[in-house]
Short mmCIF file of C-alpha atoms in Angstrom, two decimals:
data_model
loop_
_atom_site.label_atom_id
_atom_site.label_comp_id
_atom_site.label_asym_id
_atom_site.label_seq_id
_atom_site.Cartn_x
_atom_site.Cartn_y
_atom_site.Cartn_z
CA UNK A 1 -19.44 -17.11 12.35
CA UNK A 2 -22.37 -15.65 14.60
CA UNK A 3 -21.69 -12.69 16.16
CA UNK A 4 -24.51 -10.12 17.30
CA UNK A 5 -22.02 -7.83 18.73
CA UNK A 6 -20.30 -7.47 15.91
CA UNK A 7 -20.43 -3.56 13.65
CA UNK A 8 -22.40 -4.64 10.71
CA UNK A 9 -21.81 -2.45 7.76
CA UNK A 10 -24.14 -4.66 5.19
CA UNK A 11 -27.29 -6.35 4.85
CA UNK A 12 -27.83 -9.76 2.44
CA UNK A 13 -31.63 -10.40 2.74
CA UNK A 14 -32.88 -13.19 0.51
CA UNK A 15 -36.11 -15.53 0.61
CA UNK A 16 -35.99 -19.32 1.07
CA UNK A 17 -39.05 -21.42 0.14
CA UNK A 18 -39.76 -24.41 2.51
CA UNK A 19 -37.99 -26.88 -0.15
CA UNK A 20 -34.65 -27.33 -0.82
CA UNK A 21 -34.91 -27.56 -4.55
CA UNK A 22 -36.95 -24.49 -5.13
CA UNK A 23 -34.04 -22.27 -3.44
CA UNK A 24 -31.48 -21.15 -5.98
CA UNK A 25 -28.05 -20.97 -5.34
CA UNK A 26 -26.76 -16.81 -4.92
CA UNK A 27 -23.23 -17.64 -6.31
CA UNK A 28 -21.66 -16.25 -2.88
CA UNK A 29 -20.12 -19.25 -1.62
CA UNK A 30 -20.14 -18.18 2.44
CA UNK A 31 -24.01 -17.14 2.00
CA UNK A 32 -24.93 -20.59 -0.02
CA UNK A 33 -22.85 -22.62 2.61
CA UNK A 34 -24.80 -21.14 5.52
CA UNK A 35 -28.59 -21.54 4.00
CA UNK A 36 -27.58 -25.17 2.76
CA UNK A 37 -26.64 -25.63 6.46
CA UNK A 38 -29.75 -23.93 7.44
CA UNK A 39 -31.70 -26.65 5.12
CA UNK A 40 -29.62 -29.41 6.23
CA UNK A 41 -30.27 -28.36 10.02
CA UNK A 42 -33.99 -27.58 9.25
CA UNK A 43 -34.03 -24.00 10.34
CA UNK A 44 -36.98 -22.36 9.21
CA UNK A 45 -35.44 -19.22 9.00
CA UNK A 46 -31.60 -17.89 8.95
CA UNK A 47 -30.03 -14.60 10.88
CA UNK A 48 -26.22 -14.80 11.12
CA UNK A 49 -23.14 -12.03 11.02
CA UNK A 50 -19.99 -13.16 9.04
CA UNK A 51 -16.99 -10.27 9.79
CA UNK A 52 -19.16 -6.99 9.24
CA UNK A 53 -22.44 -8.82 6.72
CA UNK A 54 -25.69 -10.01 8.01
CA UNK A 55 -26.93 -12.50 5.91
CA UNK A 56 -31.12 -12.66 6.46
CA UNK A 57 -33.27 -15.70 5.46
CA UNK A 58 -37.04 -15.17 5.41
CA UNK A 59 -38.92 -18.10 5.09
CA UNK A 60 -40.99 -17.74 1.79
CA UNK A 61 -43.51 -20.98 2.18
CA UNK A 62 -44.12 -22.46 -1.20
CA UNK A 63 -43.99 -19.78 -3.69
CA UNK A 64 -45.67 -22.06 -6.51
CA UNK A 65 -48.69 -21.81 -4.59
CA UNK A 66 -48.67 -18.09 -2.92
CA UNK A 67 -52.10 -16.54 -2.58
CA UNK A 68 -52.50 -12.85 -1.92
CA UNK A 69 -51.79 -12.94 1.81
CA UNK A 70 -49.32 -14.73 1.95
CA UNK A 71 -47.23 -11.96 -0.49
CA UNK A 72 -48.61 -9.46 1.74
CA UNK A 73 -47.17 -11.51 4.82
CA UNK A 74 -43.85 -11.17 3.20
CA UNK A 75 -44.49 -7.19 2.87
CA UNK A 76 -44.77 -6.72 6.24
CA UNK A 77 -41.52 -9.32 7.27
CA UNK A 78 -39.91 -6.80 5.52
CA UNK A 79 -40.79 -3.66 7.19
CA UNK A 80 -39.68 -4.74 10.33
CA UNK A 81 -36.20 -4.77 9.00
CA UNK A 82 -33.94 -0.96 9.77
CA UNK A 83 -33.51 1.23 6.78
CA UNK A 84 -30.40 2.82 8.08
CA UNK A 85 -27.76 -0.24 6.35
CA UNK A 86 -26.49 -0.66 3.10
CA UNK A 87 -28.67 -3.65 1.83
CA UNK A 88 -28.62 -6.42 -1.34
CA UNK A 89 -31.63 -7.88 -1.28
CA UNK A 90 -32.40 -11.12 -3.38
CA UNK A 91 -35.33 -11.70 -5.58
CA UNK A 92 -33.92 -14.22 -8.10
CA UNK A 93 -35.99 -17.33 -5.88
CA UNK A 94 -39.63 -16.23 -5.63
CA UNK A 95 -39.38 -14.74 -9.50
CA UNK A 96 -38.86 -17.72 -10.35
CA UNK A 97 -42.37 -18.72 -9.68
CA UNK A 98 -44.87 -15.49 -8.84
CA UNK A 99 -44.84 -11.79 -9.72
CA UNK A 100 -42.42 -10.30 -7.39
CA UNK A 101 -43.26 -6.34 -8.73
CA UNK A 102 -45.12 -5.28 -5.96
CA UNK A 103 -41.47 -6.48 -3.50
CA UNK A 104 -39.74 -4.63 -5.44
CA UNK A 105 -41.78 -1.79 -4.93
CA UNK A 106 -42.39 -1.86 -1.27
CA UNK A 107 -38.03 -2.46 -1.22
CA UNK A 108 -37.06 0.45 -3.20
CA UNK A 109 -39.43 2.92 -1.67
CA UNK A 110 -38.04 1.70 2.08
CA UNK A 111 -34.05 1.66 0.84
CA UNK A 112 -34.06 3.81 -2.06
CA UNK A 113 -30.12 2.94 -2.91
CA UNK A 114 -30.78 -1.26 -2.30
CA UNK A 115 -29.08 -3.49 -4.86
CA UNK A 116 -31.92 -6.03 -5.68
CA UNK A 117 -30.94 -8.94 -7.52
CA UNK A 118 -33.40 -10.99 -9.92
CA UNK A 119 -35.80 -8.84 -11.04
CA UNK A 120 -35.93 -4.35 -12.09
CA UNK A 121 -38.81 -1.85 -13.03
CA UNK A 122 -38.02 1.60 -13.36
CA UNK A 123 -41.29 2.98 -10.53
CA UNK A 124 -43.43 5.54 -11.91
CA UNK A 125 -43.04 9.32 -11.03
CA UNK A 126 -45.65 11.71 -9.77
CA UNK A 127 -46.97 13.77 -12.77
CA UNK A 128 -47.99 16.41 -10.53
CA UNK A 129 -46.63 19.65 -9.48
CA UNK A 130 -47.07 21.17 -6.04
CA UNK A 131 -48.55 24.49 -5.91
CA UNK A 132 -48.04 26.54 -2.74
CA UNK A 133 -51.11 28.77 -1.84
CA UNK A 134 -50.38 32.28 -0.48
CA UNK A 135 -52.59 33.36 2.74
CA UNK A 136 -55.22 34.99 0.42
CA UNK A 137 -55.58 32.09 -1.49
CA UNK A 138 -56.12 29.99 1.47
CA UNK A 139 -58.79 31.89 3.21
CA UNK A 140 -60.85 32.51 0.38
CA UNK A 141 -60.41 28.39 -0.16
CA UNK A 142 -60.60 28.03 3.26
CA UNK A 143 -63.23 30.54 5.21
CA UNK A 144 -64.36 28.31 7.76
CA UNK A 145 -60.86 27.62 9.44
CA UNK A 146 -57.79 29.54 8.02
CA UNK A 147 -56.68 31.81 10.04
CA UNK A 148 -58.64 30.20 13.19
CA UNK A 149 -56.95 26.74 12.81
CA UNK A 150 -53.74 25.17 12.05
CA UNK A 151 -54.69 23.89 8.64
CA UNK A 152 -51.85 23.76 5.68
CA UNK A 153 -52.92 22.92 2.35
CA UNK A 154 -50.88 22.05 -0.96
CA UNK A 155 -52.41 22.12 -4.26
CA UNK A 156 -50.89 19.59 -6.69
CA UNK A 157 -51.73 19.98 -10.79
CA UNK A 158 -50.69 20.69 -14.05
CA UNK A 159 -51.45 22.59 -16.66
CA UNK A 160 -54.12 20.10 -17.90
CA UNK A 161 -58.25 20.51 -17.74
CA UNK A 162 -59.11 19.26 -14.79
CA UNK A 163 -61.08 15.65 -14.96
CA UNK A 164 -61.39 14.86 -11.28
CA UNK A 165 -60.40 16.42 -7.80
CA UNK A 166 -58.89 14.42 -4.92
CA UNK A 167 -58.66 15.57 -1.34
CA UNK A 168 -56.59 13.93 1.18
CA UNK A 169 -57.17 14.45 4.62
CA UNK A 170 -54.01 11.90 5.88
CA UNK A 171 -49.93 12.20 5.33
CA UNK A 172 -49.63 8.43 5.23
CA UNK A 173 -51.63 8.49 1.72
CA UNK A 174 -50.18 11.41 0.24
CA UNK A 175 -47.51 9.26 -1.74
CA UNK A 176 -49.49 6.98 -3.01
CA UNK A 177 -52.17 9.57 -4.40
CA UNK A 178 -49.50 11.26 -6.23
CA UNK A 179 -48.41 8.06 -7.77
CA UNK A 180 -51.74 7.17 -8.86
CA UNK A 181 -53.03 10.64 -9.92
CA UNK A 182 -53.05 11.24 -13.76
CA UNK A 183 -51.81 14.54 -15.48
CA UNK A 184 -55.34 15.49 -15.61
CA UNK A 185 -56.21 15.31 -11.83
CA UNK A 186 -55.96 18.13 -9.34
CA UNK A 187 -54.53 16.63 -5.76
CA UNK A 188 -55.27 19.05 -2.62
CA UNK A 189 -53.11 17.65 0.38
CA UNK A 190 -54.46 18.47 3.70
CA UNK A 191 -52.56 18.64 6.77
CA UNK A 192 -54.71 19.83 10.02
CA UNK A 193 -54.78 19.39 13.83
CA UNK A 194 -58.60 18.15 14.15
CA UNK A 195 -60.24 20.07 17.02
CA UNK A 196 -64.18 20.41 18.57
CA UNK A 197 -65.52 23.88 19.27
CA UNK A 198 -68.74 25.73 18.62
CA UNK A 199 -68.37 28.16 15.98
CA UNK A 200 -70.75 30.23 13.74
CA UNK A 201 -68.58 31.36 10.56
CA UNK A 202 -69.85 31.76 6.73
CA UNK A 203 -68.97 29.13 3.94
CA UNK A 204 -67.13 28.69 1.13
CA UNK A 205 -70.52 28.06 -0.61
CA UNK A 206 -72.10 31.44 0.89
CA UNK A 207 -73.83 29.22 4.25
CA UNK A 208 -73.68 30.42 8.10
CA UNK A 209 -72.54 26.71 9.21
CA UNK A 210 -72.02 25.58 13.20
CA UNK A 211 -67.97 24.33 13.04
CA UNK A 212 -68.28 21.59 15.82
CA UNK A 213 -65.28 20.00 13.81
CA UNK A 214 -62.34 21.08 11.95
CA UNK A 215 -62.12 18.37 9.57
CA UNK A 216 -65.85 18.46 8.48
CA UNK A 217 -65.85 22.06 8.07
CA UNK A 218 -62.53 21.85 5.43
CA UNK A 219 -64.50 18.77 3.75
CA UNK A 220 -67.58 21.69 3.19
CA UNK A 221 -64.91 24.37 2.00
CA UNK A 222 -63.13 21.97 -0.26
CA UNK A 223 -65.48 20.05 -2.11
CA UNK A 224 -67.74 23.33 -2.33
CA UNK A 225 -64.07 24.55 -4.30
CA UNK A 226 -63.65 20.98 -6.29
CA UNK A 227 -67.24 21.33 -7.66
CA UNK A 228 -65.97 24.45 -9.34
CA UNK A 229 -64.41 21.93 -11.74
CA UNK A 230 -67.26 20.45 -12.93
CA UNK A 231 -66.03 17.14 -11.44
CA UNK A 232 -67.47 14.69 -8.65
CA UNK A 233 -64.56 15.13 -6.31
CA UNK A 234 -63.17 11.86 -3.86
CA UNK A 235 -62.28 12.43 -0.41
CA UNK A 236 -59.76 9.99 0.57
CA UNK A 237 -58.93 9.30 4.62
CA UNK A 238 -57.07 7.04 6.66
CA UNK A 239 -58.55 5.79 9.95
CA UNK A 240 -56.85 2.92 11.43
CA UNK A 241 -58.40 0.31 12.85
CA UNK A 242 -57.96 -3.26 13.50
CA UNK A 243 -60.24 -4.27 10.83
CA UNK A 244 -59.44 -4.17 6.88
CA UNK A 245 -62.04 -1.91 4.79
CA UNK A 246 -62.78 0.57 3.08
CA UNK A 247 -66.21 3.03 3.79
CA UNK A 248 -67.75 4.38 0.85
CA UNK A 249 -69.99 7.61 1.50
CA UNK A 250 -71.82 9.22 -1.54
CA UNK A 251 -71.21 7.87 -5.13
CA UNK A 252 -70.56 4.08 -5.13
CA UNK A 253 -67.05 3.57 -6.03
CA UNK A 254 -65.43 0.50 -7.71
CA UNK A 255 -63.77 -1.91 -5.39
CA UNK A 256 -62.71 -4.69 -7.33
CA UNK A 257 -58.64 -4.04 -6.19
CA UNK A 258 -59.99 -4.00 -2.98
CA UNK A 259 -61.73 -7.27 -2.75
CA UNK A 260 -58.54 -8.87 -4.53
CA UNK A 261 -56.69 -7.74 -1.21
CA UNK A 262 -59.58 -9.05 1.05
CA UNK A 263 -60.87 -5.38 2.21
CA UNK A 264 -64.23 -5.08 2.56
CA UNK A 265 -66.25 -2.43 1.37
CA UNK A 266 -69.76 -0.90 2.44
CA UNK A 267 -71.22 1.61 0.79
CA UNK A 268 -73.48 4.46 1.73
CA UNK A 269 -75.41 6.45 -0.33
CA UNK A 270 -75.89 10.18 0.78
CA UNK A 271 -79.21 11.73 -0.13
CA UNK A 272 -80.16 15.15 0.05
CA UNK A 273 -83.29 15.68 2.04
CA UNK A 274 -85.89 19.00 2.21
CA UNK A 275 -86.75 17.94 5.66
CA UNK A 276 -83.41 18.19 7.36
CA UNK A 277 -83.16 21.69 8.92
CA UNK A 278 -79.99 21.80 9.94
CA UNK A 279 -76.64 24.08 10.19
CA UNK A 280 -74.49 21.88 12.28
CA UNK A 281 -71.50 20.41 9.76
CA UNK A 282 -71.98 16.62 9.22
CA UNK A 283 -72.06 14.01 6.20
CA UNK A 284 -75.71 14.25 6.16
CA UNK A 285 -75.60 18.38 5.74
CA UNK A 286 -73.18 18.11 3.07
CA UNK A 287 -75.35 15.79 1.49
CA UNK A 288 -77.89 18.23 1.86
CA UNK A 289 -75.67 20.91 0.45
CA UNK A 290 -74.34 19.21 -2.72
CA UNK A 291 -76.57 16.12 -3.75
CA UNK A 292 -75.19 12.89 -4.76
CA UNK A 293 -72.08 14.50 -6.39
CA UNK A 294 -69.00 13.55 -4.13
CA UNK A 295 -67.08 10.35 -2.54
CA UNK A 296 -65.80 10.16 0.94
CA UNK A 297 -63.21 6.64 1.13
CA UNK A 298 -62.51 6.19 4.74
CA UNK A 299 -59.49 3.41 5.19
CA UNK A 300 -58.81 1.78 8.09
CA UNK A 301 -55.45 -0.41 6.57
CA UNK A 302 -53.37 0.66 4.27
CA UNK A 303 -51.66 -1.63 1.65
CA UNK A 304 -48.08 -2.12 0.42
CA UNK A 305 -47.30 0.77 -2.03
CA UNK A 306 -47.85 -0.62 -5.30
CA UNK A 307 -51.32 -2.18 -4.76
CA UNK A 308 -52.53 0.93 -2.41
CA UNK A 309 -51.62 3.17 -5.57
CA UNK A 310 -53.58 0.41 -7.97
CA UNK A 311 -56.62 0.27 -5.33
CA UNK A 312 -55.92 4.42 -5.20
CA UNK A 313 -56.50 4.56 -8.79
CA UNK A 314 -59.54 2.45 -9.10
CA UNK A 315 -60.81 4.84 -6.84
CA UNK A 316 -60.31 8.30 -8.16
CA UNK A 317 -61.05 7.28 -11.64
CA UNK A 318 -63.13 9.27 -13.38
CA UNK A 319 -65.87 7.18 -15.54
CA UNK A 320 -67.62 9.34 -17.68
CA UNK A 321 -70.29 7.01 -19.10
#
């Protein structure tokens, strides 16, 4: 029955809890006969090749009793699995007893085309359109490093008043700040090579600024342009550490997603201060330069997709009070 040498043109991935009699029969009688042999043999989990299948068994724990960790546990079991097969992957066990939506998501968005069995959503669209910028456009957005820097910028919208601005300084979150953005949200995605020199150039905002750093001086250009909006734009980043969290710089944010998924959250308030004298580009300057009127997120962990587009979300909205 086992062989690893063998071609394998499909992929049967389903979940077994720790008892017997929370597992539901798949209906497929060589898969059932090899997990009840699994049970019967007490093998925590199951990896075996019949002619060209693979039939995968991930131990699923007690599902009656998941907490949040222990779903994101199963996320990343997942992940480590190729995306190259043609896969069925089973759901009918754990939605029996928990929410299994945010699976789904993190499934389809790896293996677009995988058959999932036991539970379907139809996942949400991005209701923005991208917006290449010619040259002009870009240096007169960008006047402290276009043309001197590699820096590519892609301005999502839609017809819509603006309510809020986003700008995202990291590939890995562009997706999920599309999916989260409403109609009424202007997305700039930034792509950049970050670099330290010792420049003199003018502003956006009309200032002779020191560029020690590439990505500070686009965060002065770009929020200088989302102010134009009348909004209190978010900067969103991804910086990965070991550690889960997410730093807060300017207007305090909610975080209440965030704390459901065990991140923790500092905040810290940037005030503008007379008695800075200062030209050299940090958080501190652009405090100086635009008051209490912008958000820097910095992210050192990024979620699976569906709860880093709710925790996305939380984050960009716009509370007018």
């Amino acid at each position: 029955m086992t062989n690893p040498q063998a071609h394998i043109e499909s992929v049967y991935m389903c979940f077994l809890p720790f008892q017997y009699n929370q597992w539901q029969q798949t209906g497929i009688h060589w898969i059932d006969e090899q997990i009840e042999r699994a049970y019967h043999n007490k093998e925590k989990e199951l990896d075996v090749h019949c002619d060209k299948m693979r039939l995968i068994g991930i131990a699923a724990g007690n599902p009656k009793r998941y907490t949040t960790e222990d779903e994101l546990l199963l996320h990343d079991r997942i992940m480590t699995y190729p995306s190259d097969i043609e896969l069925t992957v089973d759901l009918s066990t754990l939605a029996h007893y928990m929410d299994v939506s945010g699976l789904y998501w993190t499934i389809k968005n790896k293996w677009p085309h995988a058959e999932v069995l036991g539970y379907h959503e139809e996942l949400p669209e991005q209701k923005l359109e991208a917006h290449e910028l010619s040259e002009h456009e870009m240096y007169q957005m960008l006047p402290l490093t276009y043309y001197h820097h590699k820096v590519k910028i892609t301005e999502w919208r839609t017809d819509e008043h603006a309510k809020q601005v986003v700008i995202v300084l990291h590939p890995d979150l562009f997706q999920s700040v599309l999916l989260a953005a409403t109609a009424d949200t202007v997305v700039l995605t930034v792509e950049y090579e970050d670099q330290v020199s010792e420049e003199r150039r003018i502003a956006r905002n009309g200032k002779n600024v020191t560029v020690q750093s590439v990505r500070l001086a686009i965060l002065d250009d770009l929020i200088h342009y989302g102010l134009q909006y009348n909004t209190q734009p978010v900067v969103l980043e991804y910086l990965p550490e070991d550690s889960q969290k997410i730093t807060f710089y300017g207007m305090k944010r909610p975080s209440s997603a965030a704390l459901r998924y065990r991140m923790q959250n500092p905040h810290y308030q940037l005030f503008a201060s007379k008695y800075r004298q200062s030209s050299i580009l940090s958080y501190d300057y652009l405090a100086d330069q635009f008051g209490e009127t912008f958000t820097i997120a910095e992210m050192t962990h990024l979620l699976p997709l569906k709860y880093q587009v709710e925790l996305i979300r939380e984050i960009i909205t716009v509370d007018k009070v």
